[in-house]
Tab-separated table of C-alpha atoms in Angstrom:
chain	number	residue	atom	x	y	z
A	7	MET	CA	16.376	45.645	26.099
A	8	THR	CA	18.205	48.601	25.608
A	9	LYS	CA	16.114	51.902	24.241
A	10	ARG	CA	17.113	52.641	20.749
A	11	LYS	CA	18.253	56.182	20.132
A	12	ARG	CA	17.161	57.792	16.848
A	13	VAL	CA	19.811	60.165	14.796
A	14	VAL	CA	18.799	62.095	12.000
A	15	PHE	CA	21.689	61.523	9.672
A	16	VAL	CA	20.317	62.119	6.020
A	17	THR	CA	19.189	65.687	5.334
A	18	LYS	CA	18.122	67.137	1.806
A	19	LYS	CA	21.407	69.096	1.917
A	20	LYS	CA	23.519	66.148	2.091
A	21	LEU	CA	21.627	64.337	-0.307
A	22	GLU	CA	22.433	67.501	-2.885
A	23	GLN	CA	26.204	66.585	-2.375
A	24	VAL	CA	26.164	63.125	-2.951
A	25	ASN	CA	27.836	62.220	-6.230
A	26	PRO	CA	25.299	62.587	-8.929
A	27	LYS	CA	26.880	59.240	-10.734
A	28	ASN	CA	25.837	57.162	-7.494
A	29	ILE	CA	22.322	58.819	-7.621
A	30	GLN	CA	22.002	58.277	-11.034
A	31	SER	CA	22.920	54.485	-10.709
A	32	TYR	CA	20.862	54.264	-7.629
A	33	GLU	CA	17.611	55.413	-9.450
A	34	SER	CA	18.158	53.319	-12.485
A	35	TYR	CA	18.285	50.227	-9.808
A	36	LEU	CA	15.210	51.249	-8.298
A	37	ARG	CA	13.463	51.817	-11.723
A	38	SER	CA	14.286	48.353	-12.838
A	39	ARG	CA	13.322	46.300	-9.659
A	40	ILE	CA	9.774	48.014	-9.108
A	41	ALA	CA	9.141	47.289	-13.029
A	42	VAL	CA	9.300	43.737	-11.965
A	43	ASN	CA	7.836	44.005	-8.520
A	44	ASN	CA	5.617	47.195	-8.564
A	45	GLU	CA	3.692	45.831	-5.311
A	46	VAL	CA	6.541	46.491	-2.916
A	47	LYS	CA	7.405	49.574	-4.336
A	48	ASP	CA	5.810	51.394	-1.220
A	49	THR	CA	7.186	48.922	1.296
A	50	THR	CA	10.456	47.256	0.606
A	51	TYR	CA	12.082	49.560	-1.957
A	52	LYS	CA	11.038	52.536	0.085
A	53	THR	CA	12.625	51.261	3.108
A	54	TYR	CA	15.793	50.313	1.025
A	55	ARG	CA	15.866	53.428	-0.748
A	56	SER	CA	16.168	55.160	2.738
A	57	TYR	CA	19.047	52.893	3.732
A	58	PHE	CA	20.909	53.126	0.690
A	59	ASN	CA	20.553	56.974	0.972
A	60	GLN	CA	22.078	56.648	4.221
A	61	PHE	CA	24.908	54.564	2.797
A	62	LEU	CA	25.424	57.289	0.250
A	63	VAL	CA	25.756	60.148	2.598
A	64	TYR	CA	28.014	57.970	4.698
A	65	LEU	CA	30.418	57.645	1.288
A	66	LEU	CA	29.987	61.500	1.054
A	67	GLU	CA	31.119	62.267	4.506
A	68	HIS	CA	33.751	59.659	5.094
A	69	TRP	CA	35.138	57.927	1.708
A	70	ASP	CA	35.305	61.254	-0.427
A	71	ASN	CA	32.058	60.634	-2.399
A	72	VAL	CA	33.551	57.556	-3.971
A	73	ASN	CA	31.500	56.405	-7.248
A	74	ILE	CA	30.138	53.217	-6.302
A	75	ASN	CA	30.765	51.572	-9.927
A	76	GLY	CA	34.471	53.016	-9.323
A	77	LYS	CA	37.690	51.475	-8.987
A	78	LYS	CA	38.590	52.729	-5.845
A	79	PHE	CA	35.388	51.353	-4.168
A	80	ARG	CA	36.213	48.117	-5.785
A	81	LYS	CA	39.492	47.740	-4.105
A	82	ASP	CA	38.171	49.332	-0.641
A	83	ALA	CA	34.970	47.889	-0.593
A	84	VAL	CA	35.322	45.560	2.398
A	85	ASP	CA	36.816	48.265	4.361
A	86	ILE	CA	34.182	50.730	3.438
A	87	MET	CA	31.354	48.263	4.298
A	88	GLU	CA	32.804	47.094	7.839
A	89	GLY	CA	32.808	51.025	8.556
A	90	PHE	CA	29.866	51.300	7.497
A	91	MET	CA	28.642	48.584	9.461
A	92	TYR	CA	30.467	49.928	12.814
A	93	PHE	CA	28.868	53.562	11.733
A	94	CYS	CA	25.189	52.000	11.779
A	95	GLN	CA	25.918	50.304	15.252
A	96	ASP	CA	27.914	53.262	17.027
A	97	THR	CA	26.515	56.551	15.509
A	98	LEU	CA	23.113	55.793	14.345
A	99	GLY	CA	22.405	53.634	17.208
A	100	ASN	CA	21.090	50.591	15.051
A	101	ASN	CA	20.503	46.886	16.188
A	102	LYS	CA	22.031	44.073	14.583
A	103	LYS	CA	19.158	43.050	12.311
A	104	VAL	CA	18.621	46.499	11.139
A	105	ILE	CA	22.566	46.586	10.173
A	106	ASN	CA	22.326	43.150	8.522
A	107	THR	CA	19.072	44.544	6.494
A	108	LYS	CA	20.888	47.918	5.664
A	109	ILE	CA	24.155	45.465	4.110
A	110	SER	CA	21.636	43.433	2.109
A	111	ALA	CA	19.888	46.718	0.716
A	112	VAL	CA	23.415	47.712	-0.560
A	113	SER	CA	24.459	44.242	-1.623
A	114	SER	CA	21.267	44.044	-3.763
A	115	TYR	CA	22.304	46.872	-5.858
A	116	PHE	CA	25.838	45.386	-6.682
A	117	HIS	CA	24.017	41.993	-7.467
A	118	TRP	CA	21.808	44.040	-10.282
A	119	ALA	CA	24.642	46.094	-11.343
A	120	VAL	CA	26.667	42.612	-12.407
A	121	LYS	CA	23.492	41.401	-13.919
A	122	ARG	CA	23.235	44.467	-15.746
A	123	GLY	CA	26.819	44.402	-16.845
A	124	GLU	CA	27.870	48.148	-15.081
A	125	LEU	CA	30.339	45.525	-13.068
A	126	LYS	CA	31.920	42.395	-13.933
A	127	HIS	CA	32.095	41.412	-10.088
A	128	HIS	CA	30.072	42.071	-6.910
A	129	PRO	CA	32.965	43.986	-5.013
A	130	PHE	CA	32.401	42.262	-1.183
A	131	ASP	CA	30.162	39.180	-1.985
A	132	GLY	CA	31.362	36.482	-0.142
A	133	LYS	CA	34.247	38.584	1.413
A	134	LEU	CA	31.797	40.606	4.372
A	135	GLU	CA	30.599	38.994	7.521
A	136	ARG	CA	27.331	39.802	8.597
A	137	VAL	CA	26.905	40.937	12.275
A	138	GLN	CA	26.235	38.121	14.480
A	139	GLY	CA	23.361	37.218	16.812
A	140	ALA	CA	20.812	39.370	14.986
A	141	ARG	CA	18.267	36.429	15.405
A	142	ASP	CA	18.943	36.088	19.382
A	143	GLU	CA	18.625	40.214	19.700
A	144	LYS	CA	15.428	41.242	20.859
A	145	ILE	CA	14.617	44.551	19.257
A	146	ILE	CA	11.222	44.971	20.576
A	147	ALA	CA	9.267	43.496	23.664
A	148	GLU	CA	7.308	40.447	22.528
A	149	HIS	CA	4.419	38.756	24.251
A	150	TYR	CA	2.956	35.550	24.406
A	151	LEU	CA	-0.549	35.751	26.009
A	152	THR	CA	-2.425	32.460	27.254
A	153	GLN	CA	-5.788	31.537	26.402
A	154	GLU	CA	-7.077	33.155	29.797
A	155	GLU	CA	-5.623	36.501	28.784
A	156	VAL	CA	-6.910	36.461	25.205
A	157	ASP	CA	-10.275	35.476	26.543
A	158	THR	CA	-10.167	38.670	28.856
A	159	ILE	CA	-9.336	40.964	26.030
A	160	THR	CA	-11.934	39.610	24.010
A	161	LYS	CA	-14.547	39.936	26.691
A	162	ALA	CA	-13.521	43.618	27.523
A	163	LEU	CA	-13.664	44.504	24.287
A	164	GLU	CA	-17.361	43.373	23.871
A	165	LYS	CA	-18.355	45.822	26.686
A	166	ARG	CA	-16.982	48.952	24.368
A	167	GLU	CA	-16.324	50.724	27.619
A	168	ASN	CA	-13.196	52.735	28.627
A	169	GLY	CA	-12.792	54.201	25.093
A	170	TYR	CA	-12.783	50.960	23.314
A	171	ASP	CA	-15.232	50.733	20.114
A	172	ILE	CA	-16.297	48.269	17.368
A	173	VAL	CA	-13.084	49.128	15.606
A	174	ASP	CA	-10.994	47.623	18.456
A	175	GLN	CA	-13.026	44.591	18.415
A	176	LEU	CA	-12.293	43.971	14.935
A	177	ILE	CA	-8.821	44.580	14.821
A	178	TRP	CA	-8.563	42.185	17.710
A	179	GLY	CA	-10.623	39.733	16.511
A	180	ILE	CA	-9.083	39.767	12.960
A	181	MET	CA	-5.792	39.755	13.863
A	182	ILE	CA	-5.915	36.826	16.783
A	183	ASP	CA	-7.902	34.724	14.469
A	184	SER	CA	-5.965	34.809	11.307
A	185	ALA	CA	-2.463	35.476	12.736
A	186	ASN	CA	-1.798	37.836	9.945
A	187	ARG	CA	0.836	40.721	9.956
A	188	VAL	CA	-0.278	44.220	10.688
A	189	GLY	CA	0.285	45.016	6.658
A	190	ALA	CA	-2.404	42.403	6.059
A	191	ILE	CA	-4.657	44.040	8.073
A	192	HIS	CA	-4.083	47.573	7.139
A	193	SER	CA	-4.542	46.408	3.402
A	194	LEU	CA	-8.065	44.890	3.906
A	195	ASN	CA	-10.787	46.045	1.661
A	196	ILE	CA	-14.682	45.473	1.959
A	197	SER	CA	-14.645	44.173	-2.132
A	198	ASP	CA	-12.069	41.354	-0.850
A	199	LEU	CA	-14.308	40.269	1.933
A	200	ASP	CA	-16.384	36.749	1.664
A	201	LEU	CA	-18.575	36.609	4.501
A	202	GLU	CA	-19.687	33.080	3.651
A	203	GLU	CA	-16.209	31.509	3.682
A	204	MET	CA	-15.354	33.919	6.442
A	205	LYS	CA	-12.379	35.319	5.012
A	206	PHE	CA	-10.671	38.130	2.970
A	207	ASP	CA	-9.007	36.728	-0.022
A	208	ASN	CA	-6.113	37.954	-2.008
A	209	ILE	CA	-4.834	40.485	0.502
A	210	ARG	CA	-1.279	41.811	-0.051
A	211	GLU	CA	1.248	41.108	2.812
A	212	LYS	CA	4.813	41.031	3.079
A	213	ARG	CA	6.791	41.414	0.006
A	214	GLY	CA	3.896	41.794	-2.143
A	215	LYS	CA	2.619	38.132	-1.138
A	216	ARG	CA	-1.026	37.413	-1.680
A	217	VAL	CA	-2.447	35.544	1.066
A	218	GLU	CA	-6.039	34.954	3.074
A	219	VAL	CA	-6.932	36.654	6.202
A	220	VAL	CA	-9.409	34.452	7.833
A	221	PHE	CA	-11.660	34.764	10.976
A	222	ASN	CA	-13.865	32.796	13.005
A	223	ASN	CA	-17.753	32.901	13.857
A	224	HIS	CA	-17.387	35.303	16.492
A	225	THR	CA	-15.617	37.783	14.454
A	226	ALA	CA	-17.885	37.274	11.459
A	227	GLU	CA	-20.987	38.589	13.620
A	228	ILE	CA	-19.064	41.843	14.328
A	229	ILE	CA	-18.288	42.293	10.742
A	230	LYS	CA	-21.683	42.240	9.735
A	231	GLU	CA	-22.625	44.952	12.639
A	232	TRP	CA	-19.558	47.005	10.816
A	233	LEU	CA	-21.426	46.510	7.405
A	234	GLU	CA	-24.890	47.919	8.576
A	235	LEU	CA	-22.803	50.809	10.098
A	236	ARG	CA	-20.955	51.490	7.439
A	237	GLU	CA	-24.175	51.741	5.109
A	238	GLU	CA	-25.627	54.372	7.398
A	239	MET	CA	-22.754	56.411	6.825
A	240	ASP	CA	-23.723	57.634	3.162
A	241	GLU	CA	-20.550	60.118	2.791
A	242	LEU	CA	-18.201	56.895	3.482
A	243	LYS	CA	-17.611	55.554	-0.217
A	244	ASN	CA	-14.024	54.207	0.774
A	245	ASP	CA	-13.353	50.732	-0.176
A	246	ALA	CA	-10.940	50.332	2.880
A	247	PHE	CA	-12.273	48.072	5.602
A	248	PHE	CA	-10.696	50.126	8.274
A	249	VAL	CA	-11.165	53.863	7.970
A	250	THR	CA	-10.350	56.964	9.867
A	251	TYR	CA	-11.446	60.841	9.238
A	252	TYR	CA	-8.663	62.756	8.221
A	253	GLY	CA	-8.473	66.004	6.438
A	254	GLU	CA	-12.564	66.414	5.867
A	255	GLU	CA	-12.545	62.919	4.411
A	256	TYR	CA	-12.405	59.249	5.048
A	257	ARG	CA	-9.064	57.698	4.420
A	258	ARG	CA	-7.753	54.151	5.045
A	259	MET	CA	-6.601	53.801	8.643
A	260	SER	CA	-2.384	53.777	8.784
A	261	LYS	CA	-0.525	50.762	10.116
A	262	GLN	CA	0.718	53.596	12.800
A	263	ARG	CA	-2.985	54.469	13.771
A	264	ILE	CA	-3.781	50.371	14.182
A	265	GLN	CA	-0.678	49.750	16.140
A	266	GLU	CA	-1.771	52.816	18.369
A	267	ARG	CA	-4.974	50.791	18.910
A	268	ILE	CA	-3.158	47.668	19.624
A	269	LYS	CA	-1.026	49.255	22.211
A	270	GLU	CA	-4.266	50.485	23.793
A	271	ILE	CA	-5.496	46.962	23.802
A	272	GLY	CA	-2.512	45.453	25.690
A	273	LYS	CA	-3.527	47.860	28.513
A	274	ILE	CA	-6.536	45.746	29.386
A	275	ILE	CA	-4.063	43.068	31.006
A	276	GLY	CA	-1.365	45.653	32.086
A	277	LEU	CA	0.906	45.549	29.009
A	278	ASP	CA	2.432	48.879	28.019
A	279	ASP	CA	4.368	47.634	25.288
A	280	PHE	CA	1.762	45.478	23.291
A	281	ARG	CA	2.067	45.259	19.845
A	282	SER	CA	0.898	43.776	16.603
A	283	HIS	CA	3.419	40.995	16.607
A	284	SER	CA	2.468	40.191	19.831
A	285	ILE	CA	-0.921	39.526	18.623
A	286	ARG	CA	0.545	37.410	15.707
A	287	LYS	CA	2.911	35.442	18.221
A	288	THR	CA	0.021	34.514	20.521
A	289	ALA	CA	-2.398	33.349	17.650
A	290	LEU	CA	0.538	30.919	16.207
A	291	ASN	CA	1.792	29.824	19.475
A	292	ILE	CA	-1.897	28.703	20.768
A	293	ALA	CA	-2.821	27.184	17.183
A	294	PHE	CA	0.378	25.040	18.057
A	295	GLU	CA	-0.524	23.942	21.488
A	296	LEU	CA	-4.056	23.032	20.144
A	297	THR	CA	-2.861	21.134	17.156
A	298	ASN	CA	0.896	20.174	17.835
A	299	ASP	CA	0.984	20.320	13.966
A	300	LEU	CA	4.057	22.713	12.934
A	301	GLY	CA	3.336	22.297	9.305
A	302	ALA	CA	-0.256	23.839	9.774
A	303	VAL	CA	0.963	26.738	11.832
A	304	ALA	CA	3.611	27.428	9.083
A	305	ASP	CA	0.665	27.478	6.643
A	306	LEU	CA	-1.509	29.863	8.727
A	307	ALA	CA	1.644	32.222	9.171
A	308	ASN	CA	2.231	32.183	5.153
A	309	HIS	CA	6.182	30.910	6.284
A	310	SER	CA	7.851	28.616	3.589
A	311	SER	CA	9.819	26.952	6.139
A	312	VAL	CA	8.209	25.422	9.819
A	313	GLU	CA	12.032	26.262	10.703
A	314	THR	CA	11.103	29.868	10.658
A	315	THR	CA	7.838	29.223	12.777
A	316	GLN	CA	9.357	27.382	15.538
A	317	GLN	CA	12.190	29.910	15.747
A	318	SER	CA	10.001	32.716	16.186
A	319	TYR	CA	6.827	32.085	16.939
A	320	ILE	CA	6.620	29.125	19.229
A	321	ARG	CA	7.349	29.799	22.611
A	322	PRO	CA	10.240	28.165	24.272
A	323	ARG	CA	9.287	25.774	26.795
A	324	SER	CA	11.426	25.734	30.011
A	325	LYS	CA	12.883	22.304	31.058
A	326	THR	CA	10.140	22.442	33.978
A	327	GLU	CA	7.461	22.218	31.433
A	328	ILE	CA	9.068	19.438	29.538
A	329	ARG	CA	9.631	17.462	32.807
A	330	GLU	CA	5.888	18.109	33.782
A	331	LYS	CA	4.624	16.955	30.171
A	332	LEU	CA	6.748	13.959	30.038
A	333	ASN	CA	5.530	12.943	34.065
A	334	LYS	CA	1.988	13.146	32.336
A	335	ILE	CA	2.676	10.818	29.428
A	336	ARG	CA	3.849	8.614	31.853
A	337	ARG	CA	0.959	8.622	34.005
A	338	GLU	CA	-1.340	7.989	31.224
A	339	GLN	CA	0.618	5.350	30.092
A	340	GLY	CA	0.639	3.647	33.253
C-alpha cells in the first residue's frame, strides 16, 4: 500500500481569484441542495464544496478561469475533466476512489444546473470514463479480526489498565456489537438511548440516513456504569454520549478523537493501523460466519444491497478454506 501524499492546493488567495460567476453558480447549487437535505450540510456537502473548490482553482490555473456555464467549457468539457483527473492523480496524489468522488461532486452540479434550466445539457455526462479499478484499490489498511482476537481486546479493556478506560470499553463494545460506522457512534446522544431495548434510536449516519445502534447485554452493563458516572459529574450537562473536556467545557467527542482511541485499542493485539472500519468489517464478517445469512448481515450493515456487503465486508475465503469446508460437509454426510 503506497503512502498518500498531501498537497495544499486551494488557498484563500487563489479562491479570491476564481471567476466570481463560478463561485456564485456553485453557491446557488449548495443553497438549493442544503435546503432539501440539510442533515448532510456538514458532511457530504462540506466534502463536495472542498472538492469543487479544487476544481475551480484548477480551472483558474489551467483553463483561463473559464465560466463553468459558458460555451467554451461545454466545448472542451471532456478534455477539461480528463485533465483534472490526471491532475488529481499526478499532482495531488489522490487515489482512484477519491478521484471518482471528485468527478461525482463536479457532475452533480451540472445535473442540478440542467434541472434548474441554467444549462440545456450536462457537458460531459455519458462522455467521460471514470478511473477504473477504484473498488480494488486498498486505500487504508483493513483487518478482519478472529473471534479470539475480539475476545482478547474485550478482556484487556475490562481491566482498564495501560491507559485504557471505560470510554474505550464503550467505543469498542458499541461498535463491535452494532457494526455501525464511526459517524453514527460520534452522533450518539443520551436522549436517544433505550436501555430496555438495548439500542440507540434514530441516529444519523451516512448521507443523513437514520438508523438504530444496537448493543448486547455486556455492553449494556458498562453503559449503566457510564450513566452513573455522568450523574456524578454535576457540571456535565451535554446530551452527547461521548464527550471530551476542551476549552474549559465538555463537548461532543470528535470523530478524530474516537479514531485515535480505536487506534490505541488495536495495539492490544499488535496492530498499529487499526481503524473504525476494521471493527465494522470484523463485526459484519463474524455475523455472516455465525448466521450464513447475507441478507440479515446487509440489514445489520444498513446496506441497500447484499452485493455491497458481500464485496466489501465479508472476508474472501481462500481455496484451501473452501476445500476444507467441502471435505467437512462430505465427512458429515458419510
